[in-house]
CSV table of C-alpha atoms in Angstrom, one decimal:
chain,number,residue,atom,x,y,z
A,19,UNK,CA,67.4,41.8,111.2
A,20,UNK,CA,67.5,42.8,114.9
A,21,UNK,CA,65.6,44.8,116.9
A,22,UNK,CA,66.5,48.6,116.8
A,23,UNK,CA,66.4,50.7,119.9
A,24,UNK,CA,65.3,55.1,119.7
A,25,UNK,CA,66.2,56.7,122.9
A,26,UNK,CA,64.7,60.1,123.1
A,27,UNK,CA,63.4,62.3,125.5
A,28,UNK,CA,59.9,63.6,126.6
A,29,UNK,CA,58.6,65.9,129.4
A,30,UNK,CA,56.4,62.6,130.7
A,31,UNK,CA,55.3,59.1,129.9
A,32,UNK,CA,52.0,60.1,128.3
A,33,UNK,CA,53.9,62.5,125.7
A,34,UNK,CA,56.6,59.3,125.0
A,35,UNK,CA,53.6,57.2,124.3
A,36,UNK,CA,52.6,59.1,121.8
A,37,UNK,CA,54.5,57.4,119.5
A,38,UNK,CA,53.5,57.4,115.9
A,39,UNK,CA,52.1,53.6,115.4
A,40,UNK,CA,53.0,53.2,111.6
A,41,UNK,CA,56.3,54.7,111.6
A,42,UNK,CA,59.7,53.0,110.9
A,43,UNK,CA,62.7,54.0,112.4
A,44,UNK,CA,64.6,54.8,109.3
A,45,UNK,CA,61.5,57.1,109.2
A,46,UNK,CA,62.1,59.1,112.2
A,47,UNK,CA,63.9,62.0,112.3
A,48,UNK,CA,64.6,63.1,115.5
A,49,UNK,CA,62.4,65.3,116.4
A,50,UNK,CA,59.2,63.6,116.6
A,51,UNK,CA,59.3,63.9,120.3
A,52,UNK,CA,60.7,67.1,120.4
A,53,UNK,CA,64.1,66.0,121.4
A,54,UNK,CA,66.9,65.2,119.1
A,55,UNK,CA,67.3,61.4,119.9
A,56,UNK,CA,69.5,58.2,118.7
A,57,UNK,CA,69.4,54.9,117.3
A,58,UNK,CA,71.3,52.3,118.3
A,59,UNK,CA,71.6,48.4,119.1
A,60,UNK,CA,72.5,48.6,122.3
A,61,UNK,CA,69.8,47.5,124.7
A,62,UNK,CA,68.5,49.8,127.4
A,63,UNK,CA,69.1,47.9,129.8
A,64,UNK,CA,72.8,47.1,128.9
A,65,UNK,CA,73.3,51.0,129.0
A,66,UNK,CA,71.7,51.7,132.3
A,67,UNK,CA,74.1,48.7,133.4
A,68,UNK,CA,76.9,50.5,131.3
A,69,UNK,CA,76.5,53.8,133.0
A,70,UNK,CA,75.3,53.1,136.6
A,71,UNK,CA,78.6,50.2,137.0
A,72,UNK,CA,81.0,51.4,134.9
A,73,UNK,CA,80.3,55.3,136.3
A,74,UNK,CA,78.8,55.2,139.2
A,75,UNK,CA,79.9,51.4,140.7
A,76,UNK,CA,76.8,50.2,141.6
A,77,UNK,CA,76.5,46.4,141.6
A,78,UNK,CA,75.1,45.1,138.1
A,79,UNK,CA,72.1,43.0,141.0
A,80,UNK,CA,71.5,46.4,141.8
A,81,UNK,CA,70.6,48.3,138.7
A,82,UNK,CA,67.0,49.7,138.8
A,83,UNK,CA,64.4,48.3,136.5
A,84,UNK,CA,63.3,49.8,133.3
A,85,UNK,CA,59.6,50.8,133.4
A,86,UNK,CA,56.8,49.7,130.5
A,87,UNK,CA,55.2,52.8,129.4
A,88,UNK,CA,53.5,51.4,126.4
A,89,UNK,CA,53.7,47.4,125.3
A,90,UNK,CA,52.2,47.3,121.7
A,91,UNK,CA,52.5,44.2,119.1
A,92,UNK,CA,54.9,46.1,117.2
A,93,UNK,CA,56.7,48.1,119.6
A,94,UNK,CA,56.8,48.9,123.3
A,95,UNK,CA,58.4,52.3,124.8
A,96,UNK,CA,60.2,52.0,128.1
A,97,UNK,CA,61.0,54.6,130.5
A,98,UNK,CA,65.3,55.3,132.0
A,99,UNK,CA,65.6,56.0,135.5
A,100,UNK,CA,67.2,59.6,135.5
A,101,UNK,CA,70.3,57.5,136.9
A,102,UNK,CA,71.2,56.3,134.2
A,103,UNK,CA,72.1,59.6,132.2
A,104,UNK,CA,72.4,62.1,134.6
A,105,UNK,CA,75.6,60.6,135.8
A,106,UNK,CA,77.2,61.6,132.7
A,107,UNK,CA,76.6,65.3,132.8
A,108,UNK,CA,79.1,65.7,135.5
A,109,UNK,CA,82.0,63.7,134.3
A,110,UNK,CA,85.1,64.4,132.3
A,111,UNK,CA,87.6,62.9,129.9
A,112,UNK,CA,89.2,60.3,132.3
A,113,UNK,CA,86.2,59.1,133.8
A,114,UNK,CA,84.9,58.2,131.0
A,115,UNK,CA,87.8,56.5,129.6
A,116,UNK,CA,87.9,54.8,132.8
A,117,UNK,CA,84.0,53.6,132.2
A,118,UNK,CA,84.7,52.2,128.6
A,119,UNK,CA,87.4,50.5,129.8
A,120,UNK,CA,86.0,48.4,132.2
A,121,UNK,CA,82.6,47.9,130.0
A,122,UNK,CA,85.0,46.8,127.1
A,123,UNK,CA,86.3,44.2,129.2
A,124,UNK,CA,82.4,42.8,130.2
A,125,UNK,CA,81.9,40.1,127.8
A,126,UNK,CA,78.5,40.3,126.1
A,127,UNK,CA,76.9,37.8,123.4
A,128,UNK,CA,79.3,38.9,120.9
A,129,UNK,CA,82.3,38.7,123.3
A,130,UNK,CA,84.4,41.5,124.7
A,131,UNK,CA,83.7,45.6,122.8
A,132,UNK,CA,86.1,47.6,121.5
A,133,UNK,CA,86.9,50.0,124.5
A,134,UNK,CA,86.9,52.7,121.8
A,135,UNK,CA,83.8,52.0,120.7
A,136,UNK,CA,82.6,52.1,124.3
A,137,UNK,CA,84.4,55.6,124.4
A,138,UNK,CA,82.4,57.0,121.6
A,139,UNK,CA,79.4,55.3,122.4
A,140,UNK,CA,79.4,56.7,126.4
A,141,UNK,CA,80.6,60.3,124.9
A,142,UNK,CA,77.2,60.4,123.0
A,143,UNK,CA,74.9,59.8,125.6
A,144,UNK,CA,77.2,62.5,128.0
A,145,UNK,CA,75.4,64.7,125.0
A,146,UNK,CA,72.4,63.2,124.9
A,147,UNK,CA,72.1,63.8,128.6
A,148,UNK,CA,73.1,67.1,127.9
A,149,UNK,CA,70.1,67.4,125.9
A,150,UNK,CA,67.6,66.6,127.8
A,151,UNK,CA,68.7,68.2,130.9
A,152,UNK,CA,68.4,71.2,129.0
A,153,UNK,CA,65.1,70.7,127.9
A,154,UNK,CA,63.8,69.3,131.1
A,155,UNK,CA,63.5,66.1,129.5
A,156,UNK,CA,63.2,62.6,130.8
A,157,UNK,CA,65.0,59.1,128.8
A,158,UNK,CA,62.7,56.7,126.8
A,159,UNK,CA,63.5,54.4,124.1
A,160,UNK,CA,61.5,53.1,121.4
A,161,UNK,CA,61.8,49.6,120.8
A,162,UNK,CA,61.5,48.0,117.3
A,163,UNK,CA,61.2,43.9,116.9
């Protein structure tokens, strides 16, 4: 099965832990949170590494901790530092070309990504950060055993 990761947005930590208890995330929508979010497999903390190396270049043993907002038995929220996606906002084509590139050559459980998979991946958080900069938003992710 796997676990599945929801990264959304919220104003603040209290409004993210208002996650609904019973809920599925083939259930969610969205908008729950009020923020239109995204489900993936990837791990927070492998993005934050993704963005704030591949991006930014700051050493992997420098990457800042993810923080516990809630720890439940069936799912815990964590909180992104702003780091992570604000770096993206700014960035265009090439840079993010060159970001995919190097992550695609990182070698993870299942071996070395597809750099294009990367690509598409790192172009949907740019809008995701997009998002929540607009709505004043802050990153969280919803995590499913």
């Amino acid at each position: 099965m796997g676990v599945t990761y929801k990264y959304f947005g919220a104003p603040d930590g209290a409004t993210a832990a208002r996650v609904p208890i019973s809920m599925r995330p083939e259930e969610l929508g969205g908008d729950e949170l009020g923020m239109n979010g995204m489900f993936t497999k990837i791990k927070p903390e492998t993005m934050a590494a993704m963005v704030l190396t591949g991006i930014e270049g700051v050493p992997l043993h420098r990457v800042p901790p993810l923080e516990l907002v809630v720890l439940h038995p069936d799912y815990a929220v964590v909180k992104l530092p702003m780091t992570v996606v604000d770096p993206l906002r700014g960035i265009g084509e090439e840079a993010v070309g060159a970001a995919a590139f190097i992550w695609s050559t990182v070698p993870d459980r299942g071996g070395p990504r597809d750099a294009f998979a990367v690509y598409r991946l790192l172009h949907e958080w740019q809008d995701f950060s997009h998002r929540l900069h607009e709505a004043g938003h802050q990153p969280y992710c919803l995590v499913w055993p």
